[in-house]
Coordinates of C-alpha atoms in Angstrom, one line a residue:
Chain A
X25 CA 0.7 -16.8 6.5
X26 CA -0.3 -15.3 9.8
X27 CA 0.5 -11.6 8.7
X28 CA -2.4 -8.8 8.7
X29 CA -2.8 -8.9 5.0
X30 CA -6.3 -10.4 5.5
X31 CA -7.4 -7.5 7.6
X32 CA -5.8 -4.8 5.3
X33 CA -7.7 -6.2 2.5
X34 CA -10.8 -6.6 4.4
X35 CA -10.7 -3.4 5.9
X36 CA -9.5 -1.8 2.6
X37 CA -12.9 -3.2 1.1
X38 CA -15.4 -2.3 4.1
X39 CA -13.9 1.7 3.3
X40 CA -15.1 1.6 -0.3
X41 CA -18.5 -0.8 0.4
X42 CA -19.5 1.8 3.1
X43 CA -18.9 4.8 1.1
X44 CA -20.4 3.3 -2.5
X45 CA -23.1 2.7 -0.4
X46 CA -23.8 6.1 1.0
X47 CA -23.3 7.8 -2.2
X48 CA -25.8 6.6 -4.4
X49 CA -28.1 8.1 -1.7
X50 CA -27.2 11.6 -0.2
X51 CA -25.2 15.0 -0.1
X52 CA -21.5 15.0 -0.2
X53 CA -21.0 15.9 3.4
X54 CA -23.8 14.2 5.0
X55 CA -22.5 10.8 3.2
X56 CA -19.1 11.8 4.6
X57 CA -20.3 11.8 8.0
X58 CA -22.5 8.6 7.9
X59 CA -19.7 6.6 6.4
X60 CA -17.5 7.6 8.7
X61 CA -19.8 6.8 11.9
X62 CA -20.5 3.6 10.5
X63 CA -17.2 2.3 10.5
X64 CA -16.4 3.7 14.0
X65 CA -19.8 1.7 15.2
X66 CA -18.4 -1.7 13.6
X67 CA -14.8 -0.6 15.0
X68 CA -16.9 0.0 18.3
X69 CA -18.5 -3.7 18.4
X70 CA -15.3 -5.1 17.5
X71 CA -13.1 -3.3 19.9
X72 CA -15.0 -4.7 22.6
X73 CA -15.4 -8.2 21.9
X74 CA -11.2 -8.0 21.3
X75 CA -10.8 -6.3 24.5
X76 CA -12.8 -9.3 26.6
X77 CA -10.2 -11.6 25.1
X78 CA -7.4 -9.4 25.4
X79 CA -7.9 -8.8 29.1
X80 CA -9.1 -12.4 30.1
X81 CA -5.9 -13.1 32.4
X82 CA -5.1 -9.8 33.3
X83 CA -5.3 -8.0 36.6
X84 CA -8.1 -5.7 36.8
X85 CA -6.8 -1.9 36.5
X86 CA -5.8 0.9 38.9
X87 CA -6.9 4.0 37.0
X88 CA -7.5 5.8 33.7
X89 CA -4.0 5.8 33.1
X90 CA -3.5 2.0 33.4
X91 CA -5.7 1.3 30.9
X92 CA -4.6 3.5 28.4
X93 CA -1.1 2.1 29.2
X94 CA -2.4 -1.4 28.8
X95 CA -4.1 0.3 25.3
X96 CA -0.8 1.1 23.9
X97 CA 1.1 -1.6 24.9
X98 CA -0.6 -5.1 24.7
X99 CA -3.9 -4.2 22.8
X100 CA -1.8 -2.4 20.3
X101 CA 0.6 -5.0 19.5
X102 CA -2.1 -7.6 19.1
X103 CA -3.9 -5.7 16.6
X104 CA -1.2 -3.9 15.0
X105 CA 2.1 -6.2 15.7
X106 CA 3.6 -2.6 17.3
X107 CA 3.1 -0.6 20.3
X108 CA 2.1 3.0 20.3
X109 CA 5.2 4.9 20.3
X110 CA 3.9 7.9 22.4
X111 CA 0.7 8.7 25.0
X112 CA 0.7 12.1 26.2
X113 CA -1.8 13.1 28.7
X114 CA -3.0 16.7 30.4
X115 CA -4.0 14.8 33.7
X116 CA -7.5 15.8 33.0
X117 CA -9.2 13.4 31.2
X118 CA -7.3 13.6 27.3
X119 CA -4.8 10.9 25.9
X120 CA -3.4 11.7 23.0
X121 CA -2.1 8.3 21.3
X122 CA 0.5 8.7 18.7
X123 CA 1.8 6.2 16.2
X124 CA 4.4 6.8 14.0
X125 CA 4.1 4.4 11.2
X126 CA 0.5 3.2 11.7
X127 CA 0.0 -0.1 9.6
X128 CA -3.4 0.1 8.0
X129 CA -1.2 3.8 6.4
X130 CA 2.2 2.5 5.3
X131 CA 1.5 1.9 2.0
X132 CA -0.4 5.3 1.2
X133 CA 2.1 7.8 0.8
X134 CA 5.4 9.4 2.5
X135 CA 4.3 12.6 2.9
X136 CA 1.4 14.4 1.3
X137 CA 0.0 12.7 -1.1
X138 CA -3.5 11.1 -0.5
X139 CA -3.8 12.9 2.5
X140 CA -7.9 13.6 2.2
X141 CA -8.9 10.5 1.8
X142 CA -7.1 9.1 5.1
X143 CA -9.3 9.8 7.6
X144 CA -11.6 7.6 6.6
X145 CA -9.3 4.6 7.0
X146 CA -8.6 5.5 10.7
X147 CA -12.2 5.6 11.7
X148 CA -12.9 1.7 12.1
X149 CA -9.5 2.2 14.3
X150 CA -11.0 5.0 16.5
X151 CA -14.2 2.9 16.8
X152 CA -12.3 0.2 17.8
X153 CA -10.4 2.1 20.6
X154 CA -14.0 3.8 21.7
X155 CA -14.9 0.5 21.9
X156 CA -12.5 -1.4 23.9
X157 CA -12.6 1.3 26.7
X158 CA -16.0 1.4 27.2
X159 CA -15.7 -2.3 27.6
X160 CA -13.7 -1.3 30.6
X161 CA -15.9 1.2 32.3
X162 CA -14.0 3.9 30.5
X163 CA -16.7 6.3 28.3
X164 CA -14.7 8.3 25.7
X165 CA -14.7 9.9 22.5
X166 CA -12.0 9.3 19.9
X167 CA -11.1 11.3 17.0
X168 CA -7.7 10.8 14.5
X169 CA -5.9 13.3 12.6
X170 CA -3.1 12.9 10.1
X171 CA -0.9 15.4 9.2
X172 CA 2.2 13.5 7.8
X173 CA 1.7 10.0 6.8
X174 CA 2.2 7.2 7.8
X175 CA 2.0 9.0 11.4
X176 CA -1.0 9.5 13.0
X177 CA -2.3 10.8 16.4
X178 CA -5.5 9.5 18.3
X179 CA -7.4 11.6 20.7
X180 CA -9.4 10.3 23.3
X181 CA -11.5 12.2 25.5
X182 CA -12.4 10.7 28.7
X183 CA -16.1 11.4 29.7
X184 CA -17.0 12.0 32.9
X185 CA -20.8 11.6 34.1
Chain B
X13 CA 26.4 -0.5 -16.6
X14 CA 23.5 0.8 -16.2
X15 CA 19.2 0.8 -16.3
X16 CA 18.2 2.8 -19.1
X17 CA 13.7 2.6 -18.6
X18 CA 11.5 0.5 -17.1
X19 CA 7.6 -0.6 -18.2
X20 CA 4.7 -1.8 -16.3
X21 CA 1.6 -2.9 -18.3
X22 CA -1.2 -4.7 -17.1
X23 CA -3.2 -7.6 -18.7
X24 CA -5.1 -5.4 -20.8
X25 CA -2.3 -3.9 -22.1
X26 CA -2.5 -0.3 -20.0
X27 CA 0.7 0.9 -19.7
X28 CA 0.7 1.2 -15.7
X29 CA 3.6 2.9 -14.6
X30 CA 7.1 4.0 -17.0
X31 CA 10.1 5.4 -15.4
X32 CA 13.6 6.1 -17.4
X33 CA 17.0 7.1 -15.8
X34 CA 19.2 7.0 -19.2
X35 CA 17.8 7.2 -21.8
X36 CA 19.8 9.2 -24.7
X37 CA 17.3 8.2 -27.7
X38 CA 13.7 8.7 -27.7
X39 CA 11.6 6.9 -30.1
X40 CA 10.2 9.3 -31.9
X41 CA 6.6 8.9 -31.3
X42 CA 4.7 10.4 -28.6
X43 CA 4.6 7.8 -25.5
X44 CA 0.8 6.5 -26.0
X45 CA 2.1 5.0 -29.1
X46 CA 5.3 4.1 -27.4
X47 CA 3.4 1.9 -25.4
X48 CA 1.3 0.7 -27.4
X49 CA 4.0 -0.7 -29.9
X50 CA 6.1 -2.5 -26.7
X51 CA 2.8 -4.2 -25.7
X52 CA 1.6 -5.2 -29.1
X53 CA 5.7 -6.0 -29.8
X54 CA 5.8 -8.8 -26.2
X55 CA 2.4 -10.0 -27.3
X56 CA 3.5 -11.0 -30.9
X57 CA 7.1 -12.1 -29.0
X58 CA 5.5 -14.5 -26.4
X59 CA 3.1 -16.2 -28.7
X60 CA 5.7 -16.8 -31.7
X61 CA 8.4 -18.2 -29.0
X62 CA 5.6 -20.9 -27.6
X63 CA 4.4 -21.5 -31.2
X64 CA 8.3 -22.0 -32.3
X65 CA 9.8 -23.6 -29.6
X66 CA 11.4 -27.0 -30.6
X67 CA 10.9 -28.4 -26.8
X68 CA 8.2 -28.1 -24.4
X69 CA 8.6 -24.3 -22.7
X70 CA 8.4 -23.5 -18.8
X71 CA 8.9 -19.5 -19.1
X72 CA 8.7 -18.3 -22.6
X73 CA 10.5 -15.2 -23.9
X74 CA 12.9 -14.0 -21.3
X75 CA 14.8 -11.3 -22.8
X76 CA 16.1 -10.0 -26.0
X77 CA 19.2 -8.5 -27.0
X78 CA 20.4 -6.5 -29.6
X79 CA 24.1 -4.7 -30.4
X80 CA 23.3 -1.7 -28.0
X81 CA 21.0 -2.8 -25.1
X82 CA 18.8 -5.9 -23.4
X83 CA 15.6 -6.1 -22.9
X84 CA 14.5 -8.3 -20.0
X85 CA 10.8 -9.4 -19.6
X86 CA 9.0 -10.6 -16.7
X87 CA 5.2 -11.3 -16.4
X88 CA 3.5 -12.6 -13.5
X89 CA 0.6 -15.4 -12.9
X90 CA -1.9 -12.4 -12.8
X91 CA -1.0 -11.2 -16.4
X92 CA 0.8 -8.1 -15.3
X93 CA 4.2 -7.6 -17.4
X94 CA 7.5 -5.7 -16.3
X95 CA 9.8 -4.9 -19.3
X96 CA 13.4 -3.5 -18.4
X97 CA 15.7 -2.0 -20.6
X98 CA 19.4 -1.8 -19.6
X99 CA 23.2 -2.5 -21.3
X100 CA 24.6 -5.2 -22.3
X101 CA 26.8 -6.1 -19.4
X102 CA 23.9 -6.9 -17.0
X103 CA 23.2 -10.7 -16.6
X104 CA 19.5 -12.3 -16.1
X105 CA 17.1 -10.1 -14.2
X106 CA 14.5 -12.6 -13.7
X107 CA 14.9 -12.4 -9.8
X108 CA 14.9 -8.7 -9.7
X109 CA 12.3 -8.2 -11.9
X110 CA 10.6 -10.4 -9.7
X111 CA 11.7 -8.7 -6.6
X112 CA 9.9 -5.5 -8.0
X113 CA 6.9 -7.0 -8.3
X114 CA 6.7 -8.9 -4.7
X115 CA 8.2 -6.2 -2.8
X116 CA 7.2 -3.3 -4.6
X117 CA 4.2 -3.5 -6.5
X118 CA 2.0 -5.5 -4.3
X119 CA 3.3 -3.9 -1.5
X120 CA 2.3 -0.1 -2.6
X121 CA 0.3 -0.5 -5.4
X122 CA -2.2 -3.6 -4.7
X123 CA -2.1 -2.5 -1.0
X124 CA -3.1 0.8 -1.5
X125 CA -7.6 1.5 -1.7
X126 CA -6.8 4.7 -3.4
X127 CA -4.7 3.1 -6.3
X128 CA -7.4 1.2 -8.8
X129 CA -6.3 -1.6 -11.1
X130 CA -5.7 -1.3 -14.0
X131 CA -5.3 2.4 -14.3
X132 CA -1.9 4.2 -14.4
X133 CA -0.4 4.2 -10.6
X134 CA -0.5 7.5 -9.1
X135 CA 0.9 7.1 -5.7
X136 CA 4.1 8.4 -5.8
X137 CA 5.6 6.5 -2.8
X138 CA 5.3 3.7 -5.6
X139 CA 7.7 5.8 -8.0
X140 CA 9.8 7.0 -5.0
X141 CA 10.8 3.1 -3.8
X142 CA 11.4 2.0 -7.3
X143 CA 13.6 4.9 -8.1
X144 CA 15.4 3.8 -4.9
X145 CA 15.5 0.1 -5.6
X146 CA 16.1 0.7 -9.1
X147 CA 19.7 2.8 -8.1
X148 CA 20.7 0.9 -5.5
X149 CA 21.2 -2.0 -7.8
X150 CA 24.8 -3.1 -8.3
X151 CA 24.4 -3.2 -12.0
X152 CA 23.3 0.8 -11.8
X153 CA 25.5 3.9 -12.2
X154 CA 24.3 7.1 -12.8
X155 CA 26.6 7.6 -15.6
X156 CA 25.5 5.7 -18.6
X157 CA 28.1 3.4 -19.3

Protein backbone atom coordinates (compact mmCIF):
# COMPACT_ATOMS: atom_id res chain seq x y z
CA UNK A 1 0.00 0.00 0.00
CA UNK A 2 2.74 2.39 -0.84
CA UNK A 3 0.32 5.45 -1.63
CA UNK A 4 0.43 8.77 0.44
CA UNK A 5 -2.62 7.98 2.45
CA UNK A 6 -0.31 7.79 5.60
CA UNK A 7 0.92 11.19 5.13
CA UNK A 8 -2.51 12.74 4.32
CA UNK A 9 -3.79 11.34 7.43
CA UNK A 10 -0.87 12.32 9.43
CA UNK A 11 -0.67 15.60 8.20
CA UNK A 12 -4.45 15.96 8.34
CA UNK A 13 -4.03 15.28 12.19
CA UNK A 14 -0.80 17.50 12.91
CA UNK A 15 -3.32 20.67 11.29
CA UNK A 16 -6.04 20.04 13.94
CA UNK A 17 -3.33 19.02 17.02
CA UNK A 18 -1.44 22.35 16.31
CA UNK A 19 -4.42 24.50 16.18
CA UNK A 20 -6.48 22.67 19.27
CA UNK A 21 -3.43 23.38 20.88
CA UNK A 22 -3.10 27.05 20.30
CA UNK A 23 -6.65 27.74 20.99
CA UNK A 24 -7.15 26.86 24.41
CA UNK A 25 -4.46 29.54 25.00
CA UNK A 26 -4.71 32.91 22.95
CA UNK A 27 -6.46 35.49 20.59
CA UNK A 28 -7.89 34.37 17.36
CA UNK A 29 -5.29 35.92 15.20
CA UNK A 30 -2.27 35.46 17.18
CA UNK A 31 -3.23 31.58 17.46
CA UNK A 32 -3.60 31.81 13.64
CA UNK A 33 -0.19 33.01 13.20
CA UNK A 34 1.59 30.55 15.71
CA UNK A 35 -0.07 27.56 14.25
CA UNK A 36 0.73 28.44 11.14
CA UNK A 37 4.60 29.02 11.82
CA UNK A 38 4.70 25.96 13.67
CA UNK A 39 3.88 23.75 10.93
CA UNK A 40 6.19 25.67 8.42
CA UNK A 41 9.15 25.08 11.20
CA UNK A 42 8.39 21.18 11.24
CA UNK A 43 7.87 21.48 7.21
CA UNK A 44 11.31 23.36 7.60
CA UNK A 45 13.23 20.39 9.57
CA UNK A 46 11.73 18.02 7.34
CA UNK A 47 12.37 19.56 4.05
CA UNK A 48 15.84 19.47 4.79
CA UNK A 49 16.54 16.13 5.95
CA UNK A 50 14.45 14.99 2.51
CA UNK A 51 16.48 17.18 0.44
CA UNK A 52 20.02 15.39 1.78
CA UNK A 53 18.53 12.21 0.54
CA UNK A 54 17.03 13.56 -2.40
CA UNK A 55 20.20 15.03 -3.75
CA UNK A 56 22.65 12.28 -2.53
CA UNK A 57 23.73 11.25 -6.30
CA UNK A 58 23.15 14.35 -7.91
CA UNK A 59 25.52 16.75 -9.43
CA UNK A 60 25.96 19.76 -7.44
CA UNK A 61 23.91 22.90 -9.04
CA UNK A 62 24.75 25.73 -11.49
CA UNK A 63 22.43 28.44 -10.19
CA UNK A 64 19.27 29.57 -8.53
CA UNK A 65 17.45 28.41 -11.33
CA UNK A 66 18.74 24.88 -11.28
CA UNK A 67 17.61 24.22 -8.12
CA UNK A 68 14.29 25.35 -8.31
CA UNK A 69 14.19 23.34 -11.52
CA UNK A 70 15.45 20.36 -9.62
CA UNK A 71 12.55 21.55 -6.86
CA UNK A 72 9.76 21.10 -9.30
CA UNK A 73 10.82 18.28 -10.95
CA UNK A 74 12.44 15.42 -8.80
CA UNK A 75 11.72 16.75 -5.16
CA UNK A 76 8.18 17.26 -6.28
CA UNK A 77 7.47 14.03 -7.57
CA UNK A 78 8.98 12.29 -4.64
CA UNK A 79 6.84 13.95 -2.24
CA UNK A 80 3.82 14.49 -4.18
CA UNK A 81 3.96 11.50 -7.05
CA UNK A 82 3.60 14.79 -9.66
CA UNK A 83 5.71 17.51 -10.87
CA UNK A 84 4.91 21.12 -10.57
CA UNK A 85 3.15 22.08 -13.60
CA UNK A 86 4.50 25.73 -13.87
CA UNK A 87 7.66 27.98 -12.36
CA UNK A 88 7.59 31.35 -13.43
CA UNK A 89 10.33 33.58 -12.51
CA UNK A 90 11.13 37.65 -12.71
CA UNK A 91 15.00 36.97 -12.99
CA UNK A 92 15.38 38.75 -9.80
CA UNK A 93 15.18 36.59 -7.07
CA UNK A 94 11.04 35.37 -7.07
CA UNK A 95 9.78 31.75 -8.26
CA UNK A 96 6.50 31.47 -8.34
CA UNK A 97 5.66 27.52 -8.17
CA UNK A 98 2.30 26.56 -9.40
CA UNK A 99 0.41 23.32 -9.04
CA UNK A 100 -2.63 22.64 -10.46
CA UNK A 101 -4.12 19.83 -8.54
CA UNK A 102 -1.99 19.81 -5.41
CA UNK A 103 -2.51 16.48 -3.50
CA UNK A 104 -2.71 17.19 0.24
CA UNK A 105 -6.11 19.72 -1.61
CA UNK A 106 -7.93 17.30 -3.90
CA UNK A 107 -10.34 16.17 -1.71
CA UNK A 108 -11.46 19.69 -0.25
CA UNK A 109 -13.54 21.15 -2.65
CA UNK A 110 -13.87 22.09 -6.62
CA UNK A 111 -14.12 25.53 -6.34
CA UNK A 112 -15.04 27.66 -3.42
CA UNK A 113 -15.96 25.92 -0.82
CA UNK A 114 -13.61 25.60 2.25
CA UNK A 115 -11.56 28.02 0.90
CA UNK A 116 -10.45 29.74 4.56
CA UNK A 117 -9.42 27.03 6.09
CA UNK A 118 -6.81 26.01 3.29
CA UNK A 119 -4.03 27.85 4.02
CA UNK A 120 -3.31 26.20 6.86
CA UNK A 121 -2.82 22.90 5.08
CA UNK A 122 -0.13 24.38 2.75
CA UNK A 123 2.03 25.72 5.43
CA UNK A 124 3.90 22.41 6.44
CA UNK A 125 4.34 22.35 2.45
CA UNK A 126 5.90 25.87 2.37
CA UNK A 127 8.04 24.94 5.39
CA UNK A 128 9.16 22.12 3.71
CA UNK A 129 10.22 24.02 0.49
CA UNK A 130 11.93 26.83 2.92
CA UNK A 131 13.51 24.13 4.17
CA UNK A 132 15.00 22.13 1.46
CA UNK A 133 16.54 25.22 -0.14
CA UNK A 134 18.27 26.45 2.56
CA UNK A 135 19.74 22.99 2.79
CA UNK A 136 21.20 24.04 -0.51
CA UNK A 137 22.69 27.35 0.31
CA UNK A 138 19.55 28.96 -1.09
CA UNK A 139 17.85 31.47 1.98
CA UNK A 140 14.17 32.10 1.04
CA UNK A 141 10.90 32.95 2.18
CA UNK A 142 7.80 30.99 1.00
CA UNK A 143 4.33 31.90 1.24
CA UNK A 144 1.07 29.91 -0.65
CA UNK A 145 -2.09 31.30 -1.83
CA UNK A 146 -5.18 29.57 -3.09
CA UNK A 147 -7.63 31.01 -5.06
CA UNK A 148 -9.34 28.05 -6.80
CA UNK A 149 -8.90 24.69 -5.36
CA UNK A 150 -7.25 22.20 -5.78
CA UNK A 151 -4.72 24.70 -7.51
CA UNK A 152 -2.32 26.45 -5.67
CA UNK A 153 0.62 28.83 -6.21
CA UNK A 154 3.92 28.90 -3.98
CA UNK A 155 6.07 31.98 -3.74
CA UNK A 156 9.47 31.93 -2.96
CA UNK A 157 11.57 34.85 -2.37
CA UNK A 158 15.09 34.44 -2.77
CA UNK A 159 17.14 36.30 -0.01
CA UNK A 160 20.05 37.90 -0.76
CA UNK A 161 22.69 38.90 2.12
CA UNK B 1 -35.02 2.53 -15.13
CA UNK B 2 -34.00 4.64 -12.86
CA UNK B 3 -32.46 5.85 -9.11
CA UNK B 4 -35.22 7.40 -7.23
CA UNK B 5 -32.98 8.59 -3.52
CA UNK B 6 -30.18 7.58 -1.91
CA UNK B 7 -29.35 7.42 2.21
CA UNK B 8 -26.14 7.57 4.17
CA UNK B 9 -26.44 7.02 7.92
CA UNK B 10 -23.66 6.40 10.18
CA UNK B 11 -23.40 3.93 13.15
CA UNK B 12 -25.25 6.01 15.40
CA UNK B 13 -27.92 6.30 13.18
CA UNK B 14 -27.20 10.25 11.91
CA UNK B 15 -28.53 10.47 8.69
CA UNK B 16 -25.14 11.67 6.93
CA UNK B 17 -25.81 12.68 3.57
CA UNK B 18 -29.58 12.19 1.37
CA UNK B 19 -29.80 12.96 -2.20
CA UNK B 20 -33.02 12.13 -4.48
CA UNK B 21 -33.28 12.47 -8.34
CA UNK B 22 -37.02 10.97 -8.86
CA UNK B 23 -38.81 11.00 -6.46
CA UNK B 24 -42.75 11.60 -7.26
CA UNK B 25 -44.13 10.71 -3.58
CA UNK B 26 -42.85 12.23 -0.45
CA UNK B 27 -43.64 10.51 2.72
CA UNK B 28 -45.43 12.82 4.36
CA UNK B 29 -43.35 13.58 7.37
CA UNK B 30 -40.82 16.13 7.62
CA UNK B 31 -37.28 14.49 6.69
CA UNK B 32 -35.91 14.25 10.53
CA UNK B 33 -38.50 11.78 11.00
CA UNK B 34 -37.97 10.34 7.58
CA UNK B 35 -34.85 9.27 8.69
CA UNK B 36 -35.41 8.36 11.63
CA UNK B 37 -38.05 5.74 10.55
CA UNK B 38 -35.46 4.13 7.61
CA UNK B 39 -32.86 3.76 10.39
CA UNK B 40 -35.05 2.34 13.07
CA UNK B 41 -36.87 0.31 9.94
CA UNK B 42 -32.93 -1.46 8.68
CA UNK B 43 -32.18 -1.88 12.35
CA UNK B 44 -35.34 -3.92 13.16
CA UNK B 45 -34.70 -5.53 9.34
CA UNK B 46 -31.07 -6.79 9.99
CA UNK B 47 -31.61 -8.20 13.41
CA UNK B 48 -35.00 -10.20 12.49
CA UNK B 49 -33.20 -11.67 9.23
CA UNK B 50 -30.08 -13.00 11.41
CA UNK B 51 -32.53 -14.11 14.17
CA UNK B 52 -34.82 -15.85 11.36
CA UNK B 53 -32.49 -17.20 9.04
CA UNK B 54 -32.80 -21.07 8.62
CA UNK B 55 -28.88 -21.34 7.69
CA UNK B 56 -25.91 -19.76 8.88
CA UNK B 57 -25.85 -15.94 7.17
CA UNK B 58 -22.62 -14.26 5.57
CA UNK B 59 -24.35 -10.75 4.52
CA UNK B 60 -27.72 -10.34 6.12
CA UNK B 61 -30.49 -8.25 4.57
CA UNK B 62 -29.56 -7.25 1.15
CA UNK B 63 -32.46 -5.62 -0.37
CA UNK B 64 -36.17 -5.49 -0.31
CA UNK B 65 -38.72 -5.20 -2.84
CA UNK B 66 -42.07 -4.29 -3.05
CA UNK B 67 -44.69 -3.85 -6.28
CA UNK B 68 -43.33 -0.30 -7.11
CA UNK B 69 -39.62 0.03 -6.15
CA UNK B 70 -36.25 -1.86 -4.51
CA UNK B 71 -34.60 -1.01 -1.89
CA UNK B 72 -30.90 -2.11 -1.86
CA UNK B 73 -28.87 -1.95 1.46
CA UNK B 74 -25.25 -1.93 2.00
CA UNK B 75 -23.32 -1.46 5.25
CA UNK B 76 -19.73 -1.47 5.70
CA UNK B 77 -17.21 -3.11 8.40
CA UNK B 78 -17.21 0.38 10.10
CA UNK B 79 -21.08 0.46 10.70
CA UNK B 80 -21.81 3.03 8.17
CA UNK B 81 -25.01 2.07 5.98
CA UNK B 82 -25.99 3.12 2.28
CA UNK B 83 -29.62 2.56 1.50
CA UNK B 84 -30.73 3.06 -2.30
CA UNK B 85 -33.97 3.26 -3.60
CA UNK B 86 -34.50 2.63 -7.34
CA UNK B 87 -37.23 0.49 -9.79
CA UNK B 88 -37.72 -2.68 -10.15
CA UNK B 89 -35.78 -3.50 -13.29
CA UNK B 90 -32.34 -2.78 -11.70
CA UNK B 91 -30.41 -6.07 -10.56
CA UNK B 92 -28.10 -6.40 -7.32
CA UNK B 93 -26.27 -3.23 -6.41
CA UNK B 94 -24.05 -4.65 -3.91
CA UNK B 95 -20.92 -3.69 -6.04
CA UNK B 96 -22.00 -0.26 -6.68
CA UNK B 97 -23.10 0.46 -3.46
CA UNK B 98 -19.79 -0.59 -2.60
CA UNK B 99 -18.17 1.41 -5.21
CA UNK B 100 -19.75 4.54 -3.51
CA UNK B 101 -18.36 3.98 -0.51
CA UNK B 102 -14.49 3.06 -1.62
CA UNK B 103 -14.40 5.60 -4.25
CA UNK B 104 -16.51 8.13 -2.97
CA UNK B 105 -16.97 8.40 0.49
CA UNK B 106 -13.55 7.65 1.76
CA UNK B 107 -12.17 9.44 -0.83
CA UNK B 108 -13.91 12.97 -0.10
CA UNK B 109 -15.50 12.52 2.96
CA UNK B 110 -12.99 10.57 5.41
CA UNK B 111 -10.16 12.42 3.52
CA UNK B 112 -11.30 15.57 4.05
CA UNK B 113 -10.02 17.54 7.97
CA UNK B 114 -12.83 19.92 7.50
CA UNK B 115 -15.61 17.10 7.22
CA UNK B 116 -16.09 15.53 10.97
CA UNK B 117 -17.66 12.13 11.54
CA UNK B 118 -20.47 11.60 12.21
CA UNK B 119 -22.12 14.82 11.40
CA UNK B 120 -23.99 15.48 8.16
CA UNK B 121 -21.33 15.97 5.10
CA UNK B 122 -21.08 19.39 4.03
CA UNK B 123 -18.51 19.37 1.36
CA UNK B 124 -20.17 19.71 -1.65
CA UNK B 125 -17.56 18.14 -3.96
CA UNK B 126 -18.97 15.02 -1.99
CA UNK B 127 -22.56 15.75 -3.41
CA UNK B 128 -21.20 16.84 -6.83
CA UNK B 129 -19.23 13.27 -7.54
CA UNK B 130 -22.20 11.29 -6.39
CA UNK B 131 -24.65 13.17 -8.45
CA UNK B 132 -22.19 12.31 -11.28
CA UNK B 133 -21.54 8.69 -10.40
CA UNK B 134 -25.01 8.28 -9.49
CA UNK B 135 -26.15 9.46 -13.44
CA UNK B 136 -23.70 7.99 -15.22
CA UNK B 137 -24.94 4.63 -14.16
CA UNK B 138 -26.35 2.50 -16.94
CA UNK B 139 -29.38 1.59 -14.91
CA UNK B 140 -30.11 5.68 -14.65
CA UNK B 141 -32.34 7.87 -16.96
CA UNK B 142 -33.38 11.02 -16.19
CA UNK B 143 -36.90 10.17 -17.01
CA UNK B 144 -38.41 8.07 -14.38
CA UNK B 145 -39.24 5.06 -16.07
Amino acid sequence: MADNIFFEFLHMEMVDYVYKMDVSREEHEQVKMNAISTLENMGFRVGQGLIERFTKDTPSFKDDLDVMKFLCKDFWVNVFRKQIDNLRTNHQGTYVLQDSKFSLLTQFSNRKQYLLEAPRYLAYTCGMVRGALSNLGVDSIVTAEVSLMPACKFQVVIQRS
Amino acid sequence: MTVYNLYIFDRNGTCLHYSEWNRKKQAGISKDEEFKLMYGMLFSIRSFVSKMSPLDMKDGFLAFQTSKYKLHYYETPTGLKIVMNTDLGVPNCREILHQIYSTLFVEYVVKNPLCSMNEPIQSELFCTKLDGFIRSLPFFSARAG
